[in-house]
């Protein structure tokens, strides 16, 4: 199908129809041409919720994880001659989009199982550029869509195959502040409260009315800041924009990969086309197509395609539930590691971006959004067109006192803690990615807290020979010896005190001194732990000179002490056991504090 060159005489062309997967019956979305210029970034933002498979850097040719810096949006572009494009998708939903240069209509959109002659669902649509969210589909199933004109002629067809991913579903959070009412009307204007601003073009609303904005608890695990409920007393007739401001204490590089999403009637969340991040104004802006505006009653969505179409055109009250969330993150965000220990950190994207779906059409195709799917797609350490680096406490220069970073193959980094707890604790690790052509920067951070490595617990030895009962107890703390230790094999020295108790009847023996500090002066202590095999060797030999006195006052100089030489295996990160050797019974029970 040939394209009409830009600027050549207009002539009727087949409409542009795109089908890609996303989540339950057809919800019409309308993106009027006056808003097309603000959607230019979205032309390269079909997610792998519309394609499936692959890592964030390798999911599709030319792709880039959503939230990664890429080429900035260009200026307005004139609508191009339509072409037919189709992209496969995921789960129980298809996102079907079209654009027609002539603007004639009305049209109807049919859904068929691929290979069937009869349509499963039919919905009326306008001839203008728009989209339909088709939900309630079967997983891993191909579907075919036909766009017909008023006379019934087929104008375009496209196919989409659902995948197997489940959409992200989360309940709405509780209100966290007062509702704030703002006036709206048929003319262009805005409604603002707190960080949120809703902007609308002339003709978006049929009459004067009210928009009520209320901050709520953000329900998403990766949510940032408050969520917003925007209640409108009438359904918008065309796309609106929403802006969320962020504070001076937030890192603009981190905000670069954040996105906005709206909640649908089935509880799923759909990402909006985050077409603009204004660093100077510290603001994220996105487009809300009317088809992604659910009914005010979030539990009573119409079940049939025609009922949904009627609801979409209804002037009834509606509520937009909006969240800001992290699109790219460093996992884990918070970690703890013992001295000389290590932890793997990996930057991941929640989705992939397909850039090839709209290559056939040079004009601004309306892409309203995509259903969020729980996915962690690794971002590689190296990719053509990007400069990527890892920093520890803001520096790429190694500092053994803070720890060391080692690339973990294609994606991620291994942080190895120093031998002693650093003065700066926790330490901050940062992954930066800069798009070489545009200079746009994305960064994610994580914090790692370093803790001392020790084993703590009691050790006892008892002896009941010769009718004289005695026992030793020791409250021990085994401290890491970094000069001898590595990450895989660790050595510890004991600290604490060992005490002798004698139970010998009415005229008993009294030792003096009855206790001694563990350490070189009292004897030898050594604990070897193999972190790979889980085997240990525990040695404690504490002896000290003492005098035994009886009730008759007769002193008896002697040496007293206790010995352990035990081998064993760790169990549930504990070092414990017991040994009976004739009348002598030894027990040890050491734990490793976090």
Coordinates of C-alpha atoms in Angstrom, one line a residue:
X1 CA 0.0 0.0 0.0
X2 CA 1.6 3.2 -1.1
X3 CA 1.8 6.3 1.0
X4 CA 0.7 9.8 -0.2
X5 CA 3.7 12.1 0.2
X6 CA 3.3 14.9 2.7
X7 CA 1.9 17.9 1.0
X8 CA 0.5 16.1 -2.0
X9 CA -3.2 16.5 -3.0
X10 CA -5.5 14.8 -0.6
X11 CA -7.3 11.6 -1.7
X12 CA -9.2 9.0 0.2
X13 CA -7.0 6.3 1.7
X14 CA -7.7 3.2 3.7
X15 CA -7.8 4.0 7.4
X16 CA -4.9 3.3 9.7
X17 CA -5.9 0.4 12.0
X18 CA -3.7 -0.9 14.7
X19 CA -4.5 -3.8 17.0
X20 CA -2.3 -4.5 20.0
X21 CA -2.9 -6.5 23.2
X22 CA -3.6 -5.1 26.5
X23 CA -7.1 -6.3 29.3
X24 CA -12.1 -6.8 29.3
X25 CA -15.6 -5.6 26.0
X26 CA -14.9 -2.8 23.7
X27 CA -14.4 0.6 25.4
X28 CA -14.2 3.4 22.7
X29 CA -11.3 5.8 23.0
X30 CA -11.3 9.0 21.0
X31 CA -8.2 11.1 20.3
X32 CA -9.3 14.1 18.3
X33 CA -6.9 15.6 15.8
X34 CA -6.3 18.9 17.8
X35 CA -4.6 16.7 20.4
X36 CA -2.5 14.7 18.0
X37 CA 0.6 16.9 18.3
X38 CA 0.9 16.1 22.0
X39 CA 0.9 12.4 21.3
X40 CA 3.9 12.3 19.0
X41 CA 6.1 10.6 21.7
X42 CA 3.5 7.8 22.0
X43 CA 3.9 6.8 18.4
X44 CA 6.9 4.8 19.5
X45 CA 5.4 3.5 22.7
X46 CA 3.7 0.2 22.0
X47 CA 4.7 -1.9 25.0
X48 CA 5.3 -5.6 25.2
X49 CA 2.0 -5.9 26.8
X50 CA 1.4 -5.5 23.1
X51 CA 4.2 -7.8 22.0
X52 CA 5.4 -10.1 24.8
X53 CA 8.7 -11.7 25.5
X54 CA 12.3 -10.6 25.7
X55 CA 14.4 -8.4 28.0
X56 CA 14.1 -4.7 28.3
X57 CA 16.8 -4.2 25.7
X58 CA 16.1 -7.1 23.5
X59 CA 12.4 -7.5 23.4
X60 CA 12.1 -6.2 19.9
X61 CA 14.4 -4.6 17.3
X62 CA 15.0 -1.0 18.1
X63 CA 13.1 -1.1 21.4
X64 CA 13.8 0.7 24.6
X65 CA 12.4 0.1 28.0
X66 CA 9.6 2.4 29.0
X67 CA 11.0 5.1 31.2
X68 CA 14.4 5.0 29.5
X69 CA 15.7 8.2 28.0
X70 CA 15.2 8.3 24.3
X71 CA 14.7 10.8 21.6
X72 CA 12.6 13.7 22.9
X73 CA 9.1 14.4 21.3
X74 CA 9.1 16.3 18.1
X75 CA 6.8 19.1 17.1
X76 CA 3.3 18.7 15.6
X77 CA 3.1 16.6 12.5
X78 CA 0.4 16.7 9.9
X79 CA -1.7 13.5 9.6
X80 CA -0.2 11.1 7.0
X81 CA -2.0 8.9 4.6
X82 CA -3.4 6.0 6.5
X83 CA -1.9 2.6 6.4
X84 CA -2.8 -0.8 8.0
X85 CA -0.7 -1.9 11.0
X86 CA -1.2 -4.7 13.5
X87 CA 0.7 -5.7 16.6
X88 CA 0.2 -8.7 18.8
X89 CA -0.4 -8.4 22.5
X90 CA -1.1 -10.0 25.9
X91 CA -3.6 -11.5 28.4
X92 CA -7.3 -10.8 28.0
X93 CA -7.3 -7.4 26.1
X94 CA -6.7 -5.9 22.7
X95 CA -6.1 -2.2 22.0
X96 CA -7.4 -1.4 18.5
X97 CA -6.6 2.0 17.0
X98 CA -7.3 3.7 13.8
X99 CA -6.8 7.0 11.9
X100 CA -8.5 8.1 8.7
X101 CA -7.4 11.1 6.6
X102 CA -10.9 11.7 5.2
X103 CA -12.8 11.8 8.5
X104 CA -16.0 10.3 7.0
X105 CA -18.3 8.1 9.1
X106 CA -19.9 6.7 11.1
X107 CA -18.0 3.4 11.1
X108 CA -18.4 0.1 13.0
X109 CA -15.6 -2.1 14.4
X110 CA -16.1 -5.8 14.4
X111 CA -14.2 -8.4 16.4
X112 CA -13.8 -12.0 15.1
X113 CA -11.8 -15.0 16.3
X114 CA -9.2 -15.4 13.6
X115 CA -10.6 -17.8 11.0
X116 CA -14.3 -17.2 11.8
X117 CA -16.7 -15.5 9.4
X118 CA -19.2 -14.1 11.9
X119 CA -18.3 -11.3 14.2
X120 CA -18.3 -11.8 18.0
X121 CA -18.8 -8.2 18.8
X122 CA -19.7 -5.0 16.9
X123 CA -19.3 -1.4 18.2
X124 CA -20.0 1.9 16.5
X125 CA -17.0 4.2 16.2
X126 CA -16.3 7.6 14.7
X127 CA -14.2 8.0 11.6
X128 CA -11.7 10.3 13.4
X129 CA -8.5 8.9 14.8
X130 CA -9.4 6.8 17.9
X131 CA -9.1 3.6 19.7
X132 CA -11.1 0.8 21.4
X133 CA -10.1 -1.2 24.4
X134 CA -11.5 -4.7 23.7
X135 CA -11.6 -6.8 26.9
X136 CA -12.8 -10.1 28.1
X137 CA -10.7 -12.0 25.5
X138 CA -9.3 -15.5 25.8
X139 CA -5.6 -15.8 26.5
X140 CA -3.1 -16.8 23.8
X141 CA -5.8 -16.5 21.1
X142 CA -5.7 -14.7 17.7
X143 CA -8.4 -12.1 17.0
X144 CA -9.3 -10.2 13.8
X145 CA -10.8 -6.7 13.7
X146 CA -12.6 -5.2 10.7
X147 CA -13.4 -1.5 10.3
X148 CA -16.5 -0.9 8.1
X149 CA -17.9 2.3 6.7
X150 CA -21.6 3.4 6.9
X151 CA -22.4 1.3 3.7
X152 CA -20.8 -1.8 5.3
X153 CA -17.7 -1.8 3.1
X154 CA -14.5 -3.2 4.9
X155 CA -12.0 -0.3 5.1
X156 CA -9.3 -2.0 7.0
X157 CA -8.4 -5.2 9.0
X158 CA -5.9 -6.0 11.7
X159 CA -5.1 -9.0 13.9
X160 CA -3.9 -9.3 17.5
X161 CA -2.9 -12.3 19.5
X162 CA -3.4 -12.2 23.2
X163 CA -0.7 -13.4 25.5
X164 CA -0.6 -15.0 28.9
X165 CA 0.4 -12.1 31.3
X166 CA -2.1 -11.0 33.9
X167 CA -2.9 -7.3 34.3
X168 CA -1.8 -5.5 37.4
X169 CA -4.8 -5.1 39.6
X170 CA -4.9 -3.0 42.8
X171 CA -7.6 -1.6 45.0
X172 CA -8.1 2.2 45.3
X173 CA -6.5 3.9 48.3
X174 CA -8.1 5.9 51.1
X175 CA -8.5 9.7 50.9
X176 CA -5.6 11.6 52.4
X177 CA -6.9 15.1 52.2
X178 CA -9.9 17.3 51.5
X179 CA -11.8 17.3 48.2
X180 CA -11.3 20.5 46.3
X181 CA -13.9 21.6 43.7
X182 CA -13.0 23.6 40.6
X183 CA -15.2 25.0 37.8
X184 CA -15.1 23.6 34.3
X185 CA -16.9 24.6 31.2
X186 CA -17.3 24.5 27.4
X187 CA -14.3 26.7 26.9
X188 CA -10.6 25.7 27.3
X189 CA -9.4 25.8 30.9
X190 CA -7.9 23.9 33.7
X191 CA -8.7 22.5 37.2
X192 CA -5.8 22.4 39.7
X193 CA -5.3 21.2 43.3
X194 CA -2.1 20.4 45.0
X195 CA 0.3 18.7 42.7
X196 CA -2.4 17.8 40.1
X197 CA -3.7 19.9 37.2
X198 CA -6.3 18.8 34.6
X199 CA -6.3 20.8 31.4
X200 CA -9.0 20.6 28.7
X201 CA -9.6 22.1 25.3
X202 CA -12.7 24.0 24.2
X203 CA -15.5 21.5 23.5
X204 CA -14.3 18.9 26.0
X205 CA -17.3 19.6 28.2
X206 CA -20.8 20.3 26.9
X207 CA -21.7 22.8 29.6
X208 CA -20.4 24.5 32.8
X209 CA -19.8 22.1 35.6
X210 CA -17.5 21.0 38.4
X211 CA -14.3 19.0 38.7
X212 CA -13.4 17.7 42.2
X213 CA -9.9 16.7 43.0
X214 CA -9.0 14.6 46.1
X215 CA -5.6 13.2 47.1
X216 CA -5.6 9.5 48.0
X217 CA -3.1 6.9 49.3
X218 CA -1.2 5.5 46.3
X219 CA -2.3 1.9 46.0
X220 CA 0.6 0.6 43.9
X221 CA 3.6 -1.0 45.4
X222 CA 5.8 1.1 43.1
X223 CA 3.6 4.2 43.5
X224 CA 5.2 7.6 44.0
X225 CA 3.5 10.4 46.0
X226 CA -0.3 10.6 46.4
X227 CA -2.8 9.2 44.0
X228 CA -5.6 11.6 42.7
X229 CA -9.3 11.1 42.3
X230 CA -10.6 13.6 39.7
X231 CA -14.5 13.6 39.7
X232 CA -16.3 15.2 36.8
X233 CA -20.0 15.9 36.7
X234 CA -20.1 15.1 33.0
X235 CA -18.2 12.8 30.6
X236 CA -15.4 14.5 28.6
X237 CA -16.0 14.5 24.8
X238 CA -12.3 14.6 23.8
X239 CA -8.9 14.0 25.3
X240 CA -7.6 15.9 28.2
X241 CA -4.1 16.4 29.7
X242 CA -3.1 15.9 33.3
X243 CA 0.1 17.3 34.9
X244 CA 1.6 16.1 38.2
X245 CA 4.2 18.3 39.8
X246 CA 7.0 17.0 41.9
X247 CA 9.1 18.6 44.6
X248 CA 12.6 20.1 44.7
X249 CA 13.7 17.1 46.8
X250 CA 13.1 14.6 44.0
X251 CA 15.8 13.6 41.6
X252 CA 14.8 14.7 38.1
X253 CA 16.9 11.8 36.6
X254 CA 14.8 9.4 38.7
X255 CA 11.5 11.1 37.6
X256 CA 12.5 10.6 34.0
X257 CA 11.4 6.9 34.1
X258 CA 8.2 7.5 36.2
X259 CA 4.8 7.3 34.5
X260 CA 1.1 8.0 35.1
X261 CA -1.7 5.5 35.0
X262 CA -5.5 5.4 35.4
X263 CA -7.6 2.7 37.0
X264 CA -10.2 0.9 35.0
X265 CA -13.6 -0.6 36.0
X266 CA -12.1 -4.1 36.4
X267 CA -9.4 -2.8 38.8
X268 CA -6.6 -2.9 36.2
X269 CA -4.3 0.0 35.6
X270 CA -3.5 1.6 32.2
X271 CA -0.5 3.6 31.6
X272 CA -1.0 7.0 29.9
X273 CA 1.2 8.3 27.1
X274 CA 3.8 10.2 29.2
X275 CA 4.7 12.5 26.4
X276 CA 6.4 15.2 28.4
X277 CA 8.7 15.5 31.3
X278 CA 9.5 19.2 32.0
X279 CA 12.6 19.2 34.2
X280 CA 12.6 23.0 34.5
X281 CA 9.0 23.1 35.7
X282 CA 9.4 19.8 37.5
X283 CA 6.3 18.3 36.0
X284 CA 5.1 15.1 34.3
X285 CA 2.3 15.5 31.7
X286 CA 0.2 12.8 30.1
X287 CA -2.9 12.5 27.9
X288 CA -6.2 11.0 29.1
X289 CA -8.3 9.8 26.2
X290 CA -12.0 9.7 27.0
X291 CA -12.2 6.0 26.5
X292 CA -9.9 5.5 29.4
X293 CA -12.2 7.4 31.7
X294 CA -14.3 4.8 33.5
X295 CA -17.8 5.3 35.0
X296 CA -18.1 6.9 38.4
X297 CA -19.3 3.5 39.8
X298 CA -16.1 1.5 39.4
X299 CA -18.0 -1.8 40.1
X300 CA -20.8 -1.4 37.6
X301 CA -19.2 -1.3 34.2
X302 CA -21.5 -2.3 31.4
X303 CA -20.9 -5.8 30.2
X304 CA -21.8 -5.6 26.5
X305 CA -19.9 -3.7 23.8
X306 CA -22.9 -1.6 22.9
X307 CA -23.6 -0.8 26.6
X308 CA -20.0 0.3 27.0
X309 CA -20.3 2.4 23.9
X310 CA -23.4 4.1 25.3
X311 CA -21.7 4.6 28.7
X312 CA -18.7 6.2 26.9
X313 CA -21.0 8.7 25.2
X314 CA -23.1 9.4 28.3
X315 CA -22.8 12.8 30.1
X316 CA -23.0 11.0 33.5
X317 CA -20.6 11.7 36.4
X318 CA -17.2 10.0 36.0
X319 CA -14.2 9.6 38.3
X320 CA -10.6 9.4 37.0
X321 CA -8.3 7.5 39.4
X322 CA -4.8 8.6 38.7
X323 CA -1.4 7.4 40.0
X324 CA 2.3 8.2 39.5
X325 CA 4.5 5.1 39.6
X326 CA 8.0 3.9 39.0
X327 CA 8.6 2.5 35.5
X328 CA 12.3 1.6 36.0
X329 CA 13.8 0.6 39.4
X330 CA 16.9 -0.9 40.9
X331 CA 16.2 -4.2 42.6
X332 CA 16.5 -4.5 45.5
X333 CA 15.8 -0.9 46.4
X334 CA 17.0 -1.5 50.0
X335 CA 19.4 -4.3 51.0
X336 CA 21.4 -5.4 54.0
X337 CA 24.7 -7.2 53.7
X338 CA 27.3 -8.2 56.3
X339 CA 30.9 -7.0 56.1
X340 CA 32.8 -8.9 53.3
X341 CA 29.4 -10.0 52.0
X342 CA 27.9 -9.2 48.6
X343 CA 24.6 -8.5 47.0
X344 CA 23.4 -8.4 43.3
X345 CA 21.6 -5.2 42.2
X346 CA 19.8 -5.1 38.8
X347 CA 18.0 -2.3 37.0
X348 CA 14.7 -3.5 35.6
X349 CA 11.9 -2.1 33.5
X350 CA 8.2 -3.0 34.1
X351 CA 7.6 -3.2 30.4
X352 CA 9.2 -3.1 26.9
X353 CA 8.7 -0.5 24.2
X354 CA 8.1 -1.5 20.6
X355 CA 9.2 1.1 18.1
X356 CA 8.4 -0.7 14.9
X357 CA 4.6 -0.8 15.1
X358 CA 4.2 2.7 13.6
X359 CA 7.1 2.7 11.2
X360 CA 4.7 2.5 8.2
X361 CA 2.9 5.7 9.2
X362 CA 5.0 8.9 9.5
X363 CA 2.0 10.7 11.1
X364 CA 1.1 10.9 14.8
X365 CA -0.9 7.8 15.5
X366 CA -3.0 8.1 18.8
X367 CA -1.7 5.6 21.3
X368 CA -3.7 6.2 24.6
X369 CA -2.0 3.7 26.8
X370 CA -1.4 0.1 27.8
X371 CA -2.4 -2.2 30.6
X372 CA 0.2 -2.6 33.3
X373 CA 1.6 -6.1 33.6
X374 CA 3.8 -7.3 36.5
X375 CA 7.1 -7.8 34.7
X376 CA 10.8 -7.1 35.6
X377 CA 12.8 -6.9 32.4
X378 CA 16.5 -6.5 33.0
X379 CA 18.2 -3.4 31.6
X380 CA 21.6 -4.2 30.2
X381 CA 24.9 -2.6 31.2
X382 CA 25.8 -1.8 27.6
X383 CA 23.5 -0.9 24.7
X384 CA 24.2 0.9 21.4
X385 CA 23.2 4.6 21.6
X386 CA 23.4 4.8 25.4
X387 CA 26.1 5.6 27.9
X388 CA 25.6 3.6 31.1
X389 CA 27.6 3.6 34.3
X390 CA 27.4 2.6 38.0
X391 CA 28.3 4.9 40.8
X392 CA 28.9 4.3 44.5
X393 CA 28.3 7.3 46.7
X394 CA 28.3 9.5 43.6
X395 CA 31.7 8.3 42.3
X396 CA 32.9 5.9 39.7
X397 CA 36.3 5.7 41.4
X398 CA 36.7 2.6 43.5
X399 CA 36.9 3.1 47.2
X400 CA 37.7 -0.1 49.2
X401 CA 36.5 1.6 52.4
X402 CA 33.0 1.9 51.0
X403 CA 33.0 -1.4 49.0
X404 CA 33.6 -2.5 45.5
X405 CA 31.4 -2.8 42.4
X406 CA 31.8 -5.5 39.8
X407 CA 29.6 -5.8 36.6
X408 CA 27.4 -8.9 36.8
X409 CA 27.6 -10.0 33.2
X410 CA 25.1 -8.3 30.8
X411 CA 22.9 -6.7 33.4
X412 CA 23.4 -5.5 37.0
X413 CA 26.3 -5.1 39.4
X414 CA 27.6 -7.0 42.4
X415 CA 28.3 -4.8 45.4
X416 CA 30.9 -6.3 47.8
X417 CA 31.0 -4.8 51.3
X418 CA 34.3 -3.8 52.9
X419 CA 35.9 -5.7 55.8
X420 CA 34.6 -3.2 58.4
X421 CA 31.4 -1.2 58.6
X422 CA 32.1 2.1 56.7
X423 CA 31.5 5.5 58.3
X424 CA 29.0 6.2 55.5
X425 CA 26.2 3.7 56.2
X426 CA 24.1 2.9 54.3
X427 CA 25.8 3.4 51.0
X428 CA 24.0 4.6 47.9
X429 CA 24.4 2.9 44.5
X430 CA 23.2 4.6 41.3
X431 CA 22.8 3.4 37.8
X432 CA 22.7 6.0 35.1
X433 CA 21.7 5.7 31.4
X434 CA 22.1 8.6 29.0
X435 CA 20.6 8.6 25.5
X436 CA 23.6 9.7 23.4
X437 CA 21.7 11.5 20.7
X438 CA 19.3 13.5 22.8
X439 CA 21.2 13.8 26.1
X440 CA 18.2 12.6 28.1
X441 CA 19.2 11.0 31.3
X442 CA 17.6 8.3 33.4
X443 CA 18.9 7.2 36.9
X444 CA 17.8 4.7 39.5
X445 CA 19.3 4.3 43.0
X446 CA 19.3 1.8 45.9
X447 CA 20.7 1.8 49.4
X448 CA 22.7 -1.0 51.0
X449 CA 23.3 -1.1 54.8
X450 CA 26.4 -2.9 55.9
X451 CA 26.3 -4.7 59.3
X452 CA 28.9 -6.3 61.5
X453 CA 29.3 -10.1 61.1
X454 CA 29.2 -12.0 64.4
X455 CA 27.8 -15.1 66.1
X456 CA 26.2 -14.7 69.5
X457 CA 25.0 -17.1 72.1
X458 CA 25.6 -19.3 75.1
X459 CA 27.9 -22.3 75.6
X460 CA 27.8 -24.6 78.6
X461 CA 29.9 -27.6 79.9
X462 CA 28.7 -29.6 82.9
X463 CA 30.4 -32.5 84.8
X464 CA 28.8 -34.6 87.5
X465 CA 31.8 -37.0 88.2
X466 CA 32.9 -38.0 91.7
X467 CA 29.8 -36.7 93.4
X468 CA 30.9 -33.1 92.8
X469 CA 28.7 -31.3 90.3
X470 CA 30.1 -28.3 88.4
X471 CA 29.4 -26.5 85.2
X472 CA 30.7 -23.7 83.1
X473 CA 28.6 -21.2 81.2
X474 CA 29.9 -18.7 78.7
X475 CA 28.0 -15.8 77.1
X476 CA 30.0 -15.5 73.8
X477 CA 30.2 -13.1 70.9
X478 CA 32.3 -14.4 68.1
X479 CA 33.7 -11.4 66.1
X480 CA 34.9 -11.6 62.5
X481 CA 38.6 -11.6 62.0
X482 CA 38.8 -9.7 58.6
X483 CA 42.6 -10.3 58.2
X484 CA 42.0 -14.1 57.8
X485 CA 38.5 -14.1 56.2
X486 CA 37.0 -14.0 52.7
X487 CA 33.5 -13.9 51.5
X488 CA 33.4 -17.8 51.3
X489 CA 35.4 -18.8 54.4
X490 CA 35.2 -16.7 57.6
X491 CA 37.1 -16.8 60.9
X492 CA 36.0 -15.5 64.2
X493 CA 37.5 -14.8 67.7
X494 CA 35.4 -15.1 70.8
X495 CA 34.6 -12.3 73.3
X496 CA 32.7 -12.6 76.5
X497 CA 33.1 -14.2 79.9
X498 CA 33.2 -17.8 81.1
X499 CA 32.1 -18.6 84.7
X500 CA 32.6 -21.7 86.8
X501 CA 29.7 -22.9 89.1
X502 CA 30.3 -25.7 91.7
X503 CA 27.5 -27.7 93.4
X504 CA 29.1 -29.8 96.2
X505 CA 26.7 -30.0 99.1
X506 CA 26.6 -28.0 102.4
X507 CA 30.3 -27.4 102.8
X508 CA 30.9 -26.6 99.1
X509 CA 33.8 -25.4 97.2
X510 CA 34.0 -21.8 96.2
X511 CA 36.3 -20.9 93.3
X512 CA 38.1 -17.6 93.2
X513 CA 38.2 -16.0 90.8
X514 CA 35.1 -17.8 89.5
X515 CA 35.2 -16.3 86.0
X516 CA 37.6 -15.0 83.3
X517 CA 37.4 -12.9 80.1
X518 CA 37.7 -14.8 76.9
X519 CA 40.7 -13.9 74.8
X520 CA 44.4 -14.5 74.4
X521 CA 45.1 -14.2 78.1
X522 CA 42.7 -17.0 78.9
X523 CA 43.5 -19.4 76.1
X524 CA 42.6 -20.0 72.5
X525 CA 39.3 -19.4 70.6
X526 CA 38.6 -20.0 66.9
X527 CA 35.5 -20.4 64.8
X528 CA 35.8 -21.3 61.1
X529 CA 32.6 -21.1 59.0
X530 CA 32.5 -22.2 55.3
X531 CA 29.8 -20.2 53.7
X532 CA 29.7 -22.5 50.7
X533 CA 29.3 -25.8 52.4
X534 CA 27.8 -24.6 55.6
X535 CA 30.3 -26.6 57.7
X536 CA 31.9 -25.1 60.8
X537 CA 34.7 -25.9 63.3
X538 CA 34.3 -24.4 66.8
X539 CA 37.2 -24.3 69.2
X540 CA 37.3 -22.8 72.7
X541 CA 40.0 -23.5 75.2
X542 CA 39.8 -21.1 78.3
X543 CA 41.9 -21.9 81.3
X544 CA 42.8 -19.6 84.3
X545 CA 44.4 -20.1 87.8
X546 CA 42.0 -20.1 90.7
X547 CA 41.8 -21.0 94.4
X548 CA 39.2 -23.4 95.7
X549 CA 38.0 -22.7 99.3
X550 CA 35.8 -24.9 101.5
X551 CA 33.7 -24.0 104.5
X552 CA 36.7 -25.1 106.6
X553 CA 38.7 -22.3 105.0
X554 CA 41.4 -24.5 103.5
X555 CA 42.6 -23.0 100.2
X556 CA 43.5 -25.3 97.3
X557 CA 45.4 -23.6 94.4
X558 CA 44.5 -25.1 91.0
X559 CA 43.7 -24.3 87.4
X560 CA 40.1 -24.3 86.1
X561 CA 38.7 -24.0 82.6
X562 CA 36.7 -25.3 79.8
X563 CA 37.4 -26.8 76.3
X564 CA 35.3 -27.2 73.1
X565 CA 36.4 -28.7 69.8
X566 CA 33.3 -29.2 67.8
X567 CA 32.5 -29.8 64.1
X568 CA 29.1 -29.5 62.6
X569 CA 26.8 -28.0 59.9
X570 CA 24.8 -24.8 60.1
X571 CA 21.0 -25.2 60.5
X572 CA 18.7 -22.3 59.6
X573 CA 21.6 -19.9 60.0
X574 CA 22.3 -21.1 63.5
X575 CA 25.3 -22.9 64.9
X576 CA 24.2 -25.3 67.6
X577 CA 24.7 -28.8 68.9
X578 CA 25.4 -30.9 72.0
X579 CA 27.9 -33.6 72.9
X580 CA 27.9 -36.2 75.7
X581 CA 31.4 -37.5 76.5
X582 CA 31.3 -39.7 79.6
X583 CA 30.1 -37.5 82.5
X584 CA 30.9 -34.3 80.5
X585 CA 28.0 -32.7 78.5
X586 CA 28.7 -29.8 76.2
X587 CA 26.0 -27.6 74.6
X588 CA 26.4 -24.6 72.2
X589 CA 23.8 -22.4 70.5
X590 CA 25.0 -19.5 68.5
X591 CA 22.9 -17.2 66.3
X592 CA 23.9 -14.7 63.6
X593 CA 22.2 -11.3 64.2
X594 CA 21.1 -9.5 61.1

